[in-house]
Amino acid sequence: MRRRPKILAALAAVALPMTVVGVSSGGPPPAAAATPSPSGVAAEAFRAASAQYGVPEAVLLAVSYAESRWDDHQGKSSTSGGYGPMHLTAVNPSTSVDLSGGPKQVKAESLNTLYTAAKLTGLDPVALRNDTAANIAGGAALLADYQRSLKLPVGADTSAADWYGAVSTYAGATDRTSAAAFADDVYTILAKGAARTTNTGQQLVMPALKVTPAKAQLARTALPAGPARVTAAESAECPKQLACEWLPAPYQVTAPGDYGNHDLADRPKTGKIDYIIVHDTEGGWQGTLNLVQDPTYVSWQYTMRSSDGYTWQHVKSDDVAWHAGNWYVNMHSIGIEHEGIAAQGATWYTEALYRNSARLVRYLAAKNNIPLDRAHIIGHDQIPGTLPTTVAGMHWDPGPYWDWERYFDLLEAPIYGHSVFPVKAGSIVTIKPGFADNVQVITGCNSDGTCTPQGSNFVYLRQAPDDAAPLVKDLGLRPGSSASTTQVSDIGARAAAGAQYVVAERSGDWVAVWYLGAKGWFKSPASAPDAFAKPGLVVKPKPGKTTVPVYGRAYPEQAAYPATIPYQTVTPLQYTIGEGQAYPVGDASIETDYYRAVTFDGVPPNDHVQVLGKDRYYQIWFGHRMAYVRAADVDLKPAF
């Protein structure tokens, strides 16, 4: 579906033609590829490289898509030191040693494929970094070289099925598990096909090509097997396709009467798991691993590396990690830390990170019966404060540059984006603004107060249907009367991809939704909509109630607590739902409970025990964050 750009013309990306550069010959070019080829200027570089180096064009396209989705990043490297659509690397090997007991020293050539490609092609490394066609030629030369080293046939007319070994080698992985995961992704892309407009405006189409890859070729690569498992009890809970190891967070006494850094539990018996939370580390992976091994620090279940999606598990899923900043959410969630910095966005959130994170989340969701939707697979930025005083201090990662639409495509649960139902007052709408061309004005990322223009995952909400109108207010983040801002960390006026709201009214191209107890306006013309209507349930104040309180947790009523366990006060947040307003229900079957865990290695019935209440709550979409309302205060009704 076409998406309109959201950036001023002065900031619009310029589409640069992709020129074909001269490449050194490794012999006469093979016959043209037999598979269907895409059309357009950009595609010519793939055709030329395929013919010159004897790599099937479909394989070359699929490897590039798996590495970069065909983007060239305009000469800038990824955090793993990769350049261009083929992600040719130029990295200092000493920076890639895993000190935690994971993958050891990576071979220098796998970290410096850009220089290997320069030797194979005769092209200048500067050209390989900056010129897209040269970069594609370098990637093709590498694949052909890997194929020859495995003593396998080379030729543009060879079967794509016979390149599995070379493709797995291209991953630069340190073990067979990681290499196979990359190759399997490439062949999945081949089977499905792909079509995309790149960051420079080039249109590429790769027709679907179903082949049965020769996976036995993986044995020719001489890569070691995946991460060693210490014992069955200590093995990581990960899908077998994911390179993953157990690196435990310490559960130990740190001082008299104090301990860290998580709680033992027996979920789902002591509380079902409802959410998987996407975090970013705000730093490098090694420092993050050091922190989670500190018994005086907090914890989370998994850490994932940006460059390749390599994963460490620290806390078992049936135990409670301290990661969400909200004990109720901790009780019911699994936290995944992704190496990255929210204000820098796409330079950290690599294709490998997205793919392996989605692979892990699919596994965890299936294992714990968690729905694959944006009410249950959530960002840290969606977690509500527990009390009015904690709202302003809640986190905002993974930030505006995490591509939720791409992520849910990889989860095989695409964010709703159909035009079956009209967008009108009373209907539920799902936000889906696109990503690459949804370049919103964001400030405060860099030292000069700017942010590099790039795709973002949200639309701004305004106080009136006017581009010049101030952004909506968030009383929790800005207790005064001031409007929200465009600061990268200010989520007060953002409706993110996959979020749901109830339409309050419509005026031409503008749509108003109920948001934090007031109307928030965004532009969504019928010709290029950013919101799509869908059926669902909403909550409305019961008749006679002028306001309904909103909560950051669903704790039990006082009568549910035994005399030996202190009552956890149920305190509403500073927001309310007004008469006539409505909000979508994210989950109508959450547990009203409190997991009591306040001492080291505590013993039931007074510690390490779940207190269950009878006072029902609903999880709702409220602002940028989720919230909870008491069922006794609202009516549950279908949207219309």
XYZ file of C-alpha atoms in Angstrom:
640
model
C 0.000 0.000 0.000
C 1.286 3.442 -0.861
C 2.244 5.675 2.048
C 2.579 9.407 1.806
C 5.780 10.996 3.103
C 5.447 12.780 6.442
C 8.424 15.086 6.088
C 8.829 18.565 4.667
C 10.055 18.690 1.099
C 13.366 20.154 2.235
C 14.099 16.971 4.187
C 12.819 14.515 1.601
C 15.288 11.797 0.627
C 16.755 12.164 -2.826
C 16.543 9.066 -4.995
C 19.989 8.513 -6.463
C 20.354 6.304 -9.537
C 22.323 3.141 -8.963
C 25.180 3.107 -11.441
C 26.969 -0.036 -12.574
C 30.709 0.234 -12.014
C 33.426 -1.670 -13.770
C 34.355 -5.001 -12.214
C 37.388 -7.178 -12.784
C 36.698 -10.338 -14.687
C 37.160 -13.759 -13.202
C 36.673 -15.283 -16.648
C 33.953 -15.000 -19.277
C 30.545 -14.200 -17.827
C 28.192 -17.156 -17.507
C 24.841 -17.302 -19.209
C 22.095 -14.989 -17.989
C 20.101 -16.084 -14.980
C 17.185 -18.324 -15.816
C 15.009 -17.074 -12.982
C 12.677 -14.092 -13.506
C 14.460 -10.787 -12.928
C 13.180 -7.560 -11.430
C 13.035 -4.425 -13.501
C 14.404 -0.948 -12.879
C 17.694 0.892 -12.653
C 18.646 -0.599 -9.293
C 18.130 -4.140 -10.529
C 20.787 -3.777 -13.209
C 23.527 -3.853 -10.566
C 22.307 -7.247 -9.333
C 22.066 -8.573 -12.909
C 25.575 -7.419 -13.758
C 27.091 -8.877 -10.597
C 25.239 -12.159 -11.088
C 26.527 -12.541 -14.618
C 30.074 -11.412 -13.810
C 30.661 -13.656 -10.802
C 28.416 -16.607 -11.517
C 25.972 -16.281 -8.640
C 22.275 -16.918 -9.304
C 20.563 -13.545 -9.308
C 17.822 -14.796 -6.972
C 20.431 -15.881 -4.386
C 22.214 -12.545 -4.604
C 18.964 -10.626 -4.148
C 17.818 -12.795 -1.240
C 21.147 -12.534 0.616
C 21.114 -8.756 0.191
C 17.518 -8.569 1.403
C 18.362 -10.654 4.480
C 21.327 -8.392 5.248
C 19.893 -4.955 4.555
C 16.517 -5.205 2.776
C 18.436 -3.762 -0.231
C 19.178 -0.437 1.502
C 22.623 1.094 1.042
C 22.631 3.323 4.177
C 24.368 5.952 2.020
C 27.911 4.905 2.833
C 27.410 4.650 6.591
C 28.234 1.487 8.492
C 26.001 -0.509 10.766
C 27.066 -1.025 14.369
C 28.611 -4.307 13.272
C 30.761 -2.472 10.725
C 28.821 -3.486 7.626
C 28.411 -1.331 4.518
C 25.933 -1.219 1.684
C 23.162 -3.569 0.575
C 25.508 -6.592 0.822
C 26.707 -5.584 4.322
C 30.410 -5.881 3.562
C 32.233 -5.633 6.885
C 35.306 -3.716 8.010
C 35.744 -4.395 11.741
C 38.619 -4.580 14.211
C 38.604 -8.248 15.310
C 39.488 -7.367 18.898
C 36.110 -5.697 19.363
C 34.221 -8.905 18.664
C 35.542 -11.224 21.351
C 32.844 -12.591 23.629
C 34.170 -12.481 27.189
C 31.128 -14.221 28.617
C 31.829 -17.731 27.432
C 29.950 -17.380 24.147
C 31.410 -17.258 20.623
C 35.169 -16.814 20.807
C 37.482 -14.808 18.573
C 35.926 -14.360 15.157
C 38.175 -14.964 12.170
C 39.551 -11.706 10.853
C 38.397 -12.392 7.305
C 34.755 -12.752 8.415
C 34.990 -9.328 10.049
C 36.644 -7.707 7.057
C 34.754 -8.996 4.058
C 34.960 -5.562 2.452
C 38.749 -5.952 2.045
C 38.406 -9.546 0.892
C 35.910 -8.331 -1.699
C 38.370 -5.648 -2.782
C 40.988 -8.330 -3.479
C 38.503 -10.502 -5.352
C 37.135 -7.703 -7.524
C 40.045 -5.304 -7.866
C 37.757 -2.497 -6.712
C 38.782 0.211 -4.305
C 37.483 -0.333 -0.726
C 36.123 3.224 -0.766
C 33.975 2.338 -3.771
C 32.829 -0.840 -2.079
C 31.657 1.210 0.901
C 30.013 4.069 -0.972
C 28.956 2.862 -4.409
C 25.961 0.551 -4.287
C 26.735 -1.287 -7.512
C 30.327 -1.875 -6.439
C 29.068 -3.172 -3.106
C 26.745 -5.634 -4.838
C 29.612 -6.791 -7.041
C 31.734 -7.336 -3.936
C 29.015 -9.413 -2.316
C 28.663 -11.552 -5.431
C 32.421 -12.104 -5.575
C 32.412 -13.247 -1.952
C 29.556 -15.695 -2.490
C 31.306 -17.155 -5.544
C 34.559 -17.461 -3.590
C 32.775 -19.248 -0.731
C 31.131 -21.589 -3.221
C 34.472 -22.504 -4.783
C 36.073 -23.022 -1.375
C 33.380 -25.599 -0.647
C 34.183 -27.258 -3.991
C 30.708 -26.529 -5.337
C 29.820 -25.381 -8.867
C 29.660 -21.672 -9.724
C 27.443 -20.135 -12.389
C 24.539 -17.772 -12.693
C 22.534 -20.651 -14.136
C 23.262 -23.053 -11.284
C 20.383 -24.019 -9.021
C 19.729 -21.689 -6.108
C 19.279 -24.806 -3.982
C 22.981 -25.607 -4.342
C 24.208 -22.393 -2.682
C 23.183 -23.168 0.903
C 26.740 -23.686 2.088
C 28.010 -20.446 0.555
C 25.042 -18.513 1.913
C 25.594 -19.868 5.422
C 29.271 -18.894 5.173
C 28.290 -15.362 4.122
C 26.689 -14.846 7.540
C 30.137 -14.585 9.108
C 28.821 -16.688 11.976
C 30.963 -18.476 14.535
C 28.837 -21.609 14.764
C 26.586 -23.755 12.627
C 23.429 -22.773 14.460
C 23.852 -19.091 13.623
C 25.014 -19.812 10.089
C 22.070 -22.110 9.416
C 19.620 -19.573 10.856
C 20.879 -16.948 8.406
C 20.774 -19.349 5.460
C 17.274 -20.520 6.396
C 16.141 -16.887 6.471
C 17.594 -16.335 3.003
C 15.796 -19.365 1.595
C 12.561 -18.338 3.293
C 12.874 -14.965 1.550
C 13.491 -16.788 -1.732
C 10.364 -18.882 -1.266
C 8.155 -15.901 -0.423
C 9.632 -13.369 -2.811
C 9.982 -9.706 -1.934
C 9.208 -6.253 -3.281
C 10.406 -2.994 -1.818
C 11.356 0.591 -2.503
C 14.851 1.137 -1.098
C 16.051 4.104 0.934
C 17.222 5.770 -2.287
C 13.872 5.338 -4.006
C 14.829 2.349 -6.152
C 12.112 -0.239 -6.742
C 13.120 -3.888 -6.591
C 10.977 -6.970 -7.071
C 12.167 -10.505 -6.436
C 9.692 -13.153 -7.624
C 9.084 -16.121 -5.355
C 11.336 -19.089 -6.065
C 10.598 -22.244 -4.125
C 13.613 -24.525 -3.838
C 14.724 -27.211 -1.442
C 18.129 -26.077 -0.218
C 20.975 -28.557 0.090
C 21.356 -28.179 3.847
C 23.920 -30.975 4.016
C 26.402 -28.469 2.589
C 26.592 -26.862 6.042
C 28.926 -29.706 7.092
C 31.464 -28.513 4.496
C 31.921 -25.155 6.209
C 34.018 -26.497 9.107
C 32.061 -24.328 11.532
C 31.667 -25.730 15.055
C 28.291 -26.751 16.424
C 26.146 -24.253 18.331
C 26.721 -23.029 21.911
C 27.560 -25.688 24.453
C 24.903 -26.465 27.041
C 26.271 -26.915 30.557
C 23.569 -29.223 31.915
C 19.966 -29.906 31.082
C 18.914 -27.793 34.054
C 20.971 -24.841 32.841
C 20.206 -24.974 29.128
C 18.699 -21.888 27.568
C 15.015 -21.785 26.655
C 15.347 -20.875 22.979
C 14.205 -22.207 19.619
C 16.708 -24.612 18.116
C 17.286 -22.279 15.139
C 18.637 -19.528 17.420
C 22.247 -19.327 18.599
C 21.555 -18.969 22.304
C 23.282 -19.782 25.565
C 22.634 -19.744 29.304
C 24.389 -16.925 31.181
C 22.602 -16.820 34.539
C 21.714 -13.714 36.478
C 22.729 -14.230 40.126
C 20.099 -15.014 42.705
C 21.887 -14.422 45.995
C 21.937 -12.490 49.242
C 23.713 -9.135 48.809
C 23.378 -7.752 52.347
C 21.495 -8.633 55.515
C 17.843 -8.652 54.568
C 18.579 -7.861 50.907
C 19.111 -9.962 47.799
C 19.231 -9.787 43.996
C 18.583 -9.714 41.188
C 15.310 -11.523 40.414
C 12.722 -13.674 42.158
C 12.151 -17.382 41.997
C 8.624 -18.333 40.998
C 6.670 -21.117 39.362
C 4.866 -19.395 36.528
C 2.208 -19.932 35.276
C 1.133 -21.481 38.603
C 2.179 -18.310 40.439
C 0.902 -15.994 37.708
C 0.426 -16.495 33.981
C 2.749 -14.876 31.467
C 0.808 -12.319 29.417
C 3.453 -10.076 27.875
C 6.780 -10.126 26.084
C 8.520 -6.783 26.463
C 10.909 -5.330 23.898
C 13.683 -3.321 25.572
C 16.853 -1.800 24.229
C 20.079 -1.832 26.206
C 21.126 1.838 25.750
C 24.673 0.540 25.431
C 26.801 -2.279 24.059
C 26.109 -5.951 24.624
C 29.192 -6.706 26.727
C 28.438 -3.949 29.231
C 24.852 -5.172 29.368
C 25.988 -8.724 30.134
C 28.207 -7.379 32.893
C 25.254 -5.560 34.442
C 22.890 -8.523 34.447
C 25.552 -10.586 36.252
C 25.685 -8.020 39.059
C 23.547 -9.275 41.976
C 22.936 -5.689 43.127
C 21.486 -4.686 39.734
C 18.213 -5.551 38.003
C 17.583 -8.413 35.581
C 15.757 -9.508 32.449
C 15.256 -12.831 30.718
C 17.264 -12.380 27.491
C 19.928 -10.164 25.877
C 20.318 -10.087 22.098
C 23.312 -8.763 20.170
C 22.741 -6.217 17.398
C 25.183 -7.508 14.789
C 23.918 -11.065 14.453
C 21.087 -11.618 16.925
C 23.204 -13.884 19.137
C 21.257 -14.404 22.378
C 21.950 -15.011 26.051
C 19.309 -16.093 28.566
C 19.727 -14.962 32.165
C 16.477 -15.753 34.004
C 14.180 -18.716 33.439
C 10.780 -17.837 32.044
C 9.008 -19.291 35.080
C 10.908 -16.886 37.373
C 10.241 -13.159 37.732
C 12.888 -10.759 36.432
C 13.123 -7.121 37.538
C 12.953 -5.265 34.234
C 9.681 -3.441 33.570
C 9.649 -0.811 36.326
C 6.195 -2.099 37.287
C 5.935 -5.099 39.605
C 2.572 -6.212 38.243
C 4.003 -6.284 34.718
C 7.161 -8.029 35.955
C 4.912 -10.709 37.437
C 3.333 -11.370 34.064
C 6.073 -10.766 31.492
C 9.292 -11.858 29.837
C 11.829 -9.144 29.054
C 14.179 -9.138 26.049
C 16.990 -6.582 25.950
C 18.105 -5.720 22.407
C 21.517 -4.150 21.970
C 20.835 -0.613 20.840
C 20.377 3.046 21.623
C 16.842 4.329 21.106
C 17.861 7.790 19.890
C 20.099 6.266 17.210
C 17.552 3.787 15.937
C 18.255 2.057 12.673
C 22.027 2.026 13.107
C 21.483 -0.541 15.884
C 18.240 -2.251 14.939
C 19.640 -4.540 12.273
C 17.820 -7.009 10.073
C 19.566 -9.837 11.932
C 18.343 -8.438 15.252
C 14.747 -8.155 14.039
C 14.732 -11.638 12.536
C 16.233 -13.421 15.527
C 14.138 -11.458 18.000
C 11.010 -12.430 16.087
C 12.199 -16.037 16.059
C 12.598 -15.969 19.852
C 9.279 -14.191 20.441
C 7.354 -16.649 18.268
C 8.833 -19.489 20.317
C 8.076 -17.868 23.669
C 4.575 -16.821 22.622
C 3.703 -20.351 21.510
C 5.170 -21.854 24.680
C 3.245 -19.500 26.979
C 0.022 -18.980 24.972
C 0.712 -15.271 24.470
C -1.219 -13.606 21.627
C 0.944 -12.168 18.848
C -0.500 -8.672 18.911
C 0.549 -5.207 20.050
C -1.378 -5.544 23.307
C 0.856 -8.422 24.404
C 4.106 -8.020 22.439
C 4.904 -4.563 23.736
C 7.652 -2.011 24.108
C 9.077 -0.895 27.431
C 7.568 2.475 26.517
C 4.085 0.994 26.857
C 4.453 0.017 30.519
C 2.340 2.282 32.774
C 3.565 3.859 35.968
C 2.388 2.194 39.155
C 1.509 5.408 41.007
C 1.018 9.025 39.900
C 4.504 9.776 41.193
C 6.189 7.118 39.028
C 4.615 7.934 35.650
C 7.150 10.577 34.590
C 10.086 8.281 35.327
C 8.952 5.358 33.173
C 11.113 4.309 30.240
C 10.605 5.152 26.546
C 12.638 2.433 24.783
C 12.848 0.943 22.209
C 11.898 4.398 20.953
C 10.457 5.925 17.782
C 12.830 4.108 15.417
C 11.865 0.513 16.223
C 10.017 -0.779 13.158
C 6.963 -2.435 14.695
C 5.388 -3.101 11.300
C 8.446 -4.955 10.040
C 8.716 -6.800 13.364
C 5.152 -8.080 13.240
C 5.558 -9.116 9.634
C 8.459 -11.283 10.814
C 6.270 -12.575 13.651
C 3.868 -13.677 10.898
C 1.159 -11.584 12.551
C 1.001 -8.420 10.413
C -0.392 -5.272 11.983
C -3.952 -4.746 10.802
C -4.183 -2.541 7.721
C -7.402 -3.106 5.767
C -10.119 -0.755 4.600
C -13.128 -3.041 5.064
C -14.803 -0.885 7.706
C -15.370 2.874 7.591
C -13.385 5.078 9.958
C -16.124 6.900 11.835
C -17.072 7.987 15.343
C -17.268 4.961 17.622
C -15.101 2.650 15.552
C -11.807 1.161 16.713
C -8.842 2.105 14.553
C -5.401 0.540 14.382
C -2.496 2.873 13.641
C -0.364 1.796 10.684
C 1.571 4.741 9.208
C 4.294 2.826 7.373
C 7.870 3.226 8.474
C 10.490 4.139 5.885
C 8.572 7.109 4.508
C 7.034 8.080 7.842
C 9.755 10.589 8.715
C 8.422 12.614 11.605
C 10.044 15.707 13.113
C 11.967 14.486 16.180
C 14.484 16.461 18.211
C 17.093 15.927 20.899
C 18.993 12.911 19.557
C 22.307 14.638 18.868
C 24.387 17.116 20.823
C 23.116 19.944 18.616
C 19.492 19.105 19.451
C 18.684 17.520 16.092
C 17.814 13.980 15.045
C 18.942 12.412 11.787
C 15.847 12.160 9.565
C 14.825 8.502 9.313
C 11.738 6.318 9.313
C 9.673 6.302 12.492
C 6.879 4.207 13.954
C 4.229 6.732 15.046
C 1.983 9.658 14.217
C 1.692 12.783 16.355
C -1.623 13.674 17.977
C -2.660 17.341 18.087
C -5.189 19.295 20.102
C -7.088 20.412 16.983
C -7.377 19.314 13.327
C -4.588 21.620 12.176
C -0.929 20.973 11.358
C -0.034 24.030 13.424
C -2.046 22.998 16.483
C -0.074 22.112 19.630
C 0.484 18.480 20.487
C -1.821 16.861 23.036
C -1.000 17.024 26.748
C 0.131 14.207 29.008
C -0.501 15.158 32.642
C 1.661 12.312 33.871
C 4.740 13.308 31.886
C 4.201 17.089 32.067
C 2.144 17.795 35.218
C 1.503 21.416 34.244
C -0.643 22.544 31.343
C 2.078 22.472 28.677
C 1.739 20.450 25.489
C 3.892 17.468 24.621
C 7.059 18.060 22.623
C 8.979 16.549 19.722
C 11.837 15.453 22.010
C 12.919 11.913 21.155
C 12.093 10.728 24.675
C 8.672 12.433 24.884
C 5.993 9.835 24.119
C 3.136 12.035 25.348
C 1.588 12.683 21.929
C 2.519 9.577 19.974
C 0.234 6.914 18.553
C 2.547 4.074 17.549
C 2.115 1.422 14.885
C -0.256 -1.287 16.037
C -1.816 0.825 18.792
C -5.612 0.994 18.888
C -7.959 3.873 19.688
C -11.645 4.710 19.483
C -12.637 7.425 17.043
C -14.272 10.427 18.716
C -15.047 12.316 15.514
C -13.856 12.907 11.971
C -13.332 16.161 10.072
C -12.237 15.793 6.472
C -8.784 14.220 6.394
C -8.464 14.510 10.167
C -9.412 11.866 12.715
C -9.873 12.493 16.447
C -9.433 9.603 18.885
C -9.868 9.355 22.634
C -6.382 9.624 24.124
C -5.487 10.119 27.807
C -8.974 11.393 28.591
C -9.153 13.947 25.752
C -9.307 14.135 21.970
C -6.164 13.746 19.925
C -6.171 14.617 16.204
C -4.072 13.152 13.410
C -4.314 13.360 9.632
C -5.398 10.196 7.835
C -6.775 10.974 4.354
C -8.730 8.276 2.579
C -6.162 8.264 -0.254
C -3.293 7.358 2.093
C -4.684 6.372 5.506
C -2.641 5.960 8.663
C -5.477 4.251 10.581
C -7.738 1.351 9.716
C -11.041 0.411 11.333
C -11.558 -3.050 12.787
C -14.073 -4.797 15.055
C -13.394 -5.236 18.745
C -14.487 -4.525 22.290
C -14.404 -1.156 24.028
C -14.964 0.050 27.579
C -17.227 2.966 28.425
C -18.075 4.493 31.812
C -21.127 2.921 33.354
C -24.271 5.073 33.234
C -24.171 7.753 35.896
C -20.374 7.822 36.166
C -18.898 11.118 34.994
C -15.326 9.876 35.387
C -13.659 6.495 35.732
C -10.247 6.023 37.380
C -7.353 4.445 35.474
C -4.732 2.187 37.074
C -1.178 1.118 36.336
C -1.621 -2.362 37.799
C -4.394 -4.833 38.529
C -3.898 -5.604 42.210
C -6.452 -7.525 44.304
C -8.972 -5.956 46.640
C -8.066 -5.797 50.332
C -10.314 -8.700 51.290
C -8.241 -11.060 49.123
C -5.140 -10.765 51.319
C -4.585 -13.151 54.221
C -3.760 -11.515 57.547
C -0.068 -12.462 57.169
C 0.412 -10.551 53.882
C 0.170 -6.737 53.860
C -2.479 -5.209 51.620
C -1.028 -3.551 48.516
C -2.997 -0.339 48.148
C -4.866 0.099 44.886
C -4.067 3.656 43.784
C -5.422 5.256 40.593
C -3.183 7.253 38.266
C -3.706 10.959 37.501
C -5.717 10.145 34.374
C -9.469 9.512 34.106
C -11.944 8.388 31.477
C -14.691 10.932 30.970
C -18.359 10.436 30.285
C -18.975 9.640 26.604
C -15.430 8.407 26.015
C -14.440 4.895 24.956
C -11.188 2.933 24.833
C -10.312 -0.380 23.127
C -9.761 -3.477 25.220
C -6.350 -5.077 24.846
C -7.137 -8.023 27.120
C -10.347 -8.814 29.001
C -8.989 -11.875 30.836
C -6.010 -10.671 32.846
C -5.355 -11.934 36.362
C -6.116 -9.708 39.337
C -3.247 -10.720 41.560
C -0.134 -9.889 43.532
C 2.915 -12.154 43.658
C 4.360 -11.822 47.138
C 8.160 -12.213 46.949
C 10.031 -10.024 49.418
C 12.606 -12.329 51.005
C 15.400 -14.492 49.671
C 14.257 -18.025 48.940
C 10.936 -17.302 50.656
C 8.501 -20.016 51.611
C 4.708 -20.094 51.053
C 2.114 -19.390 52.358
C 3.483 -15.982 53.371
C 6.145 -15.476 50.700
C 6.657 -16.586 47.097
C 2.902 -16.937 46.837
C 0.249 -15.532 44.520
C -2.627 -13.561 46.084
C -5.628 -13.797 43.780
C -8.432 -11.247 43.828
C -12.029 -11.282 42.667
C -12.148 -7.638 41.560
C -11.839 -7.899 37.756
C -9.823 -5.534 35.563
C -9.479 -4.963 31.839
C -6.286 -3.994 30.070
C -7.024 -1.081 27.737
C -5.314 1.065 25.126
C -5.264 4.477 26.757
C -2.470 6.779 25.544
C 0.894 5.720 24.260
C 0.984 3.333 27.215
C -1.470 0.663 28.232
C -3.569 0.959 31.397
C -6.082 -0.968 33.495
C -9.674 -0.218 34.512
C -11.934 -1.981 36.995
C -14.687 -3.968 35.345
C -17.098 -2.612 37.994
C -16.576 0.937 36.656
C -17.173 0.321 32.950
C -19.399 -1.415 30.470
C -17.790 -3.789 27.990
C -19.343 -3.347 24.553
C -18.576 -4.076 20.897
C -17.366 -1.106 18.838
C -19.660 0.190 16.127
